Amino acid sequence: MRFDDSVYMYWEWQKLSLALNAMWSELDDAASQIAGRRTTAIASIFEPTVDLEKVNLLLGLTNSNTSLIEFPKIVRRPTKSESAVRFAGKMLGALFATLGALEETRSSGYGDLFSSLADKPRTNEELLLHLDAMCLATNPTLELQPPKSIVILRALGNAFEDSNKSRSNDDMPELSLGEFFVETELSANWAGLSDQVVLRRLLLISPEEADAPKKAIEKFFAE
């Protein structure tokens, strides 16, 4: 079994994913040893005949076979209103949280930030690595703050999702977020745009439909 996307919400996701993969590998090996065939720990404990004694046997065998797996001390990325931005606890949630924290710290404007990420196509994981490096360069302690407003991040999420839905309808492959920045750079020309203009251009791609976010957008434009 592999780690799930929730690891990306932590700054230490690379070390954490390695530790989790090692843990699951040891558990799967122990489950396979008990079963006498290749299986996984998750599959084995959900078999109808498995009781607490057999689970304890699995854990005991894992402990006896396993060298020490060191789990890192982890710190979660700063977030605000995750449910409103959506993709909470997922790779995209980690990307949006990091974009927000980076912009809150640098205050260079989302337009310049988006444009700087359109230099080349990146997978979502490559983009997260790149953003993490930018955060470390900005603040080596990674003590960053969440954004005061999430309206642009929400609009970005909606625009990204709706763009991929449209591509899917046209039998085109979905874009990563990094590829989305590259694709939209030609039409949006993000560099130098104010946050208000950035928001307007994202809303052109995907208009906001929910009432509460609409009010937040009106307030954002009025400021």
Short mmCIF file of C-alpha atoms in Angstrom, two decimals:
data_model
loop_
_atom_site.label_atom_id
_atom_site.label_comp_id
_atom_site.label_asym_id
_atom_site.label_seq_id
_atom_site.Cartn_x
_atom_site.Cartn_y
_atom_site.Cartn_z
CA MET A 1 0.00 0.00 0.00
CA ARG A 2 1.14 3.55 -0.75
CA PHE A 3 0.74 6.70 1.34
CA ASP A 4 -2.29 8.84 0.48
CA ASP A 5 -2.44 12.47 -0.62
CA SER A 6 -2.86 13.78 2.93
CA VAL A 7 0.94 13.68 3.39
CA TYR A 8 1.30 16.60 0.99
CA MET A 9 -0.35 18.92 3.51
CA TYR A 10 2.81 18.72 5.63
CA TRP A 11 6.06 20.52 4.88
CA GLU A 12 7.95 17.29 5.58
CA TRP A 13 5.92 15.26 3.07
CA GLN A 14 8.96 13.69 1.39
CA LYS A 15 10.37 12.20 4.59
CA LEU A 16 6.87 11.31 5.82
CA SER A 17 5.98 9.49 2.59
CA LEU A 18 9.20 7.46 2.75
CA ALA A 19 8.47 6.44 6.35
CA LEU A 20 4.86 5.53 5.55
CA ASN A 21 5.88 3.51 2.50
CA ALA A 22 8.43 1.63 4.61
CA MET A 23 5.81 0.95 7.29
CA TRP A 24 3.25 -0.38 4.80
CA SER A 25 5.89 -2.49 3.08
CA GLU A 26 6.75 -4.17 6.38
CA LEU A 27 3.07 -4.71 7.23
CA ASP A 28 2.40 -6.19 3.79
CA ASP A 29 5.40 -8.51 4.10
CA ALA A 30 4.16 -9.75 7.49
CA ALA A 31 0.63 -10.27 6.15
CA SER A 32 2.04 -12.24 3.21
CA GLN A 33 4.16 -14.37 5.54
CA ILE A 34 1.11 -15.25 7.63
CA ALA A 35 -1.09 -15.96 4.60
CA GLY A 36 1.56 -17.95 2.76
CA ARG A 37 0.93 -15.92 -0.38
CA ARG A 38 1.42 -12.36 -1.55
CA THR A 39 -1.19 -10.05 -0.03
CA THR A 40 -1.50 -6.70 1.71
CA ALA A 41 -2.08 -5.88 5.35
CA ILE A 42 -5.26 -3.98 4.54
CA ALA A 43 -6.70 -6.86 2.53
CA SER A 44 -5.78 -9.42 5.18
CA ILE A 45 -7.36 -7.65 8.16
CA PHE A 46 -10.65 -7.20 6.31
CA GLU A 47 -11.06 -10.91 5.67
CA PRO A 48 -14.20 -12.24 7.44
CA THR A 49 -12.23 -14.70 9.60
CA VAL A 50 -9.82 -12.12 11.02
CA ASP A 51 -10.23 -11.26 14.70
CA LEU A 52 -8.25 -9.14 17.16
CA GLU A 53 -5.87 -12.00 17.90
CA LYS A 54 -4.88 -12.25 14.25
CA VAL A 55 -4.42 -8.49 14.01
CA ASN A 56 -2.12 -8.61 17.03
CA LEU A 57 -0.23 -11.48 15.39
CA LEU A 58 0.28 -9.33 12.30
CA LEU A 59 1.54 -6.38 14.36
CA GLY A 60 3.78 -8.61 16.45
CA LEU A 61 5.37 -10.22 13.42
CA THR A 62 5.87 -6.81 11.84
CA ASN A 63 7.61 -5.53 14.97
CA SER A 64 9.91 -8.54 15.13
CA ASN A 65 10.91 -8.27 11.47
CA THR A 66 11.19 -4.51 11.15
CA SER A 67 14.20 -2.32 11.65
CA LEU A 68 13.45 1.03 13.25
CA ILE A 69 11.45 3.33 10.97
CA GLU A 70 11.98 6.96 11.88
CA PHE A 71 8.99 9.23 11.40
CA PRO A 72 9.78 12.93 11.09
CA LYS A 73 8.28 15.61 13.26
CA ILE A 74 5.70 17.17 10.98
CA VAL A 75 4.19 20.63 10.64
CA ARG A 76 1.04 21.26 8.63
CA ARG A 77 0.98 23.93 5.97
CA PRO A 78 -0.84 27.11 7.01
CA THR A 79 -4.40 27.16 5.72
CA LYS A 80 -7.54 29.25 5.89
CA SER A 81 -11.09 28.16 5.08
CA GLU A 82 -9.97 24.89 3.50
CA SER A 83 -13.52 23.76 2.81
CA ALA A 84 -14.19 26.95 0.84
CA VAL A 85 -11.03 26.56 -1.25
CA ARG A 86 -11.82 22.85 -1.56
CA PHE A 87 -9.46 19.95 -2.21
CA ALA A 88 -8.72 19.85 1.55
CA GLY A 89 -6.21 17.17 2.50
CA LYS A 90 -5.29 16.50 -1.13
CA MET A 91 -2.36 17.37 -3.36
CA LEU A 92 -4.27 20.33 -4.81
CA GLY A 93 -5.15 21.48 -1.31
CA ALA A 94 -1.44 21.51 -0.47
CA LEU A 95 -0.67 23.47 -3.63
CA PHE A 96 -3.32 26.10 -2.93
CA ALA A 97 -2.28 26.39 0.72
CA THR A 98 1.34 26.91 -0.32
CA LEU A 99 0.45 29.46 -2.99
CA GLY A 100 -1.57 31.40 -0.42
CA ALA A 101 1.13 31.31 2.25
CA LEU A 102 3.81 32.31 -0.26
CA GLU A 103 1.83 35.26 -1.57
CA GLU A 104 0.91 36.36 1.97
CA THR A 105 4.61 36.46 2.83
CA ARG A 106 5.95 38.06 -0.36
CA SER A 107 2.99 40.31 -1.27
CA SER A 108 4.16 40.48 -4.87
CA GLY A 109 0.69 39.83 -6.26
CA TYR A 110 -0.85 36.62 -7.53
CA GLY A 111 -0.33 37.71 -11.13
CA ASP A 112 3.44 37.77 -10.83
CA LEU A 113 3.38 34.52 -8.84
CA PHE A 114 1.29 32.69 -11.45
CA SER A 115 3.48 34.05 -14.25
CA SER A 116 6.65 32.87 -12.52
CA LEU A 117 5.20 29.35 -12.41
CA ALA A 118 4.45 29.35 -16.15
CA ASP A 119 8.14 29.08 -17.08
CA LYS A 120 7.75 25.38 -17.86
CA PRO A 121 5.18 22.56 -17.45
CA ARG A 122 5.36 20.73 -14.12
CA THR A 123 3.47 17.82 -12.62
CA ASN A 124 1.61 18.61 -9.42
CA GLU A 125 4.35 16.99 -7.35
CA GLU A 126 7.06 18.88 -9.24
CA LEU A 127 5.15 22.12 -8.68
CA LEU A 128 4.87 21.43 -4.95
CA LEU A 129 8.62 20.79 -4.76
CA HIS A 130 9.23 24.07 -6.60
CA LEU A 131 6.86 26.01 -4.33
CA ASP A 132 8.43 24.48 -1.23
CA ALA A 133 11.85 25.64 -2.44
CA MET A 134 10.44 29.14 -2.97
CA CYS A 135 9.00 29.09 0.56
CA LEU A 136 12.34 27.99 2.03
CA ALA A 137 14.10 30.79 0.17
CA THR A 138 11.56 33.26 1.53
CA ASN A 139 11.62 31.95 5.11
CA PRO A 140 14.05 29.13 6.03
CA THR A 141 11.98 28.29 9.13
CA LEU A 142 8.80 27.88 7.04
CA GLU A 143 6.90 29.86 9.67
CA LEU A 144 4.49 31.27 7.12
CA GLN A 145 1.00 32.66 7.60
CA PRO A 146 -2.17 31.70 5.72
CA PRO A 147 -3.62 34.28 3.32
CA LYS A 148 -6.00 36.88 4.70
CA SER A 149 -8.39 36.21 1.81
CA ILE A 150 -9.03 33.00 -0.10
CA VAL A 151 -11.22 34.39 -2.90
CA ILE A 152 -8.45 34.14 -5.52
CA LEU A 153 -7.47 30.64 -4.41
CA ARG A 154 -11.09 29.50 -4.59
CA ALA A 155 -11.49 31.08 -8.03
CA LEU A 156 -8.26 29.41 -9.15
CA GLY A 157 -9.55 26.03 -7.97
CA ASN A 158 -12.85 26.50 -9.78
CA ALA A 159 -11.16 27.66 -12.98
CA PHE A 160 -8.68 24.80 -12.89
CA GLU A 161 -11.37 22.19 -12.27
CA ASP A 162 -13.76 23.54 -14.90
CA SER A 163 -10.96 23.77 -17.47
CA ASN A 164 -10.16 20.11 -16.94
CA LYS A 165 -13.84 19.17 -17.16
CA SER A 166 -14.00 20.94 -20.51
CA ARG A 167 -10.87 19.15 -21.70
CA SER A 168 -12.31 15.83 -20.60
CA ASN A 169 -15.49 16.51 -22.59
CA ASP A 170 -13.29 17.11 -25.64
CA ASP A 171 -11.34 13.88 -25.00
CA MET A 172 -8.22 15.85 -24.08
CA PRO A 173 -5.91 14.89 -21.20
CA GLU A 174 -6.31 16.79 -17.95
CA LEU A 175 -3.76 19.42 -17.00
CA SER A 176 -1.71 19.58 -13.85
CA LEU A 177 -1.90 22.92 -12.03
CA GLY A 178 1.53 23.82 -13.39
CA GLU A 179 0.37 23.06 -16.93
CA PHE A 180 -2.72 25.19 -16.29
CA PHE A 181 -0.48 28.17 -15.51
CA VAL A 182 1.43 27.57 -18.75
CA GLU A 183 -1.78 27.23 -20.80
CA THR A 184 -3.41 30.37 -19.38
CA GLU A 185 -0.27 32.54 -19.48
CA LEU A 186 -0.72 33.17 -23.21
CA SER A 187 -4.26 34.49 -22.85
CA ALA A 188 -4.16 35.97 -19.35
CA ASN A 189 -0.61 37.37 -19.40
CA TRP A 190 -0.51 37.13 -15.60
CA ALA A 191 2.64 39.17 -14.96
CA GLY A 192 2.00 42.58 -13.46
CA LEU A 193 -1.75 42.13 -13.05
CA SER A 194 -3.35 43.38 -9.86
CA ASP A 195 -5.10 40.83 -7.68
CA GLN A 196 -8.45 42.33 -8.69
CA VAL A 197 -7.71 41.77 -12.38
CA VAL A 198 -6.40 38.26 -11.68
CA LEU A 199 -9.67 37.44 -9.93
CA ARG A 200 -11.74 38.84 -12.79
CA ARG A 201 -9.86 36.71 -15.32
CA LEU A 202 -10.30 33.57 -13.25
CA LEU A 203 -14.02 34.33 -12.90
CA LEU A 204 -14.28 34.61 -16.68
CA ILE A 205 -13.10 31.00 -16.87
CA SER A 206 -15.40 29.83 -14.08
CA PRO A 207 -18.02 32.23 -12.67
CA GLU A 208 -18.78 31.86 -8.96
CA GLU A 209 -22.20 30.35 -8.31
CA ALA A 210 -22.43 30.09 -4.50
CA ASP A 211 -23.96 33.01 -2.60
CA ALA A 212 -21.49 33.29 0.30
CA PRO A 213 -18.39 33.38 -1.94
CA LYS A 214 -20.13 35.94 -4.17
CA LYS A 215 -20.41 38.26 -1.17
CA ALA A 216 -16.74 37.70 -0.35
CA ILE A 217 -15.85 38.59 -3.94
CA GLU A 218 -17.92 41.79 -3.79
CA LYS A 219 -16.13 42.75 -0.58
CA PHE A 220 -12.75 41.98 -2.16
CA PHE A 221 -13.45 44.25 -5.13
CA ALA A 222 -14.72 47.02 -2.84
CA GLU A 223 -11.52 47.13 -0.79
#
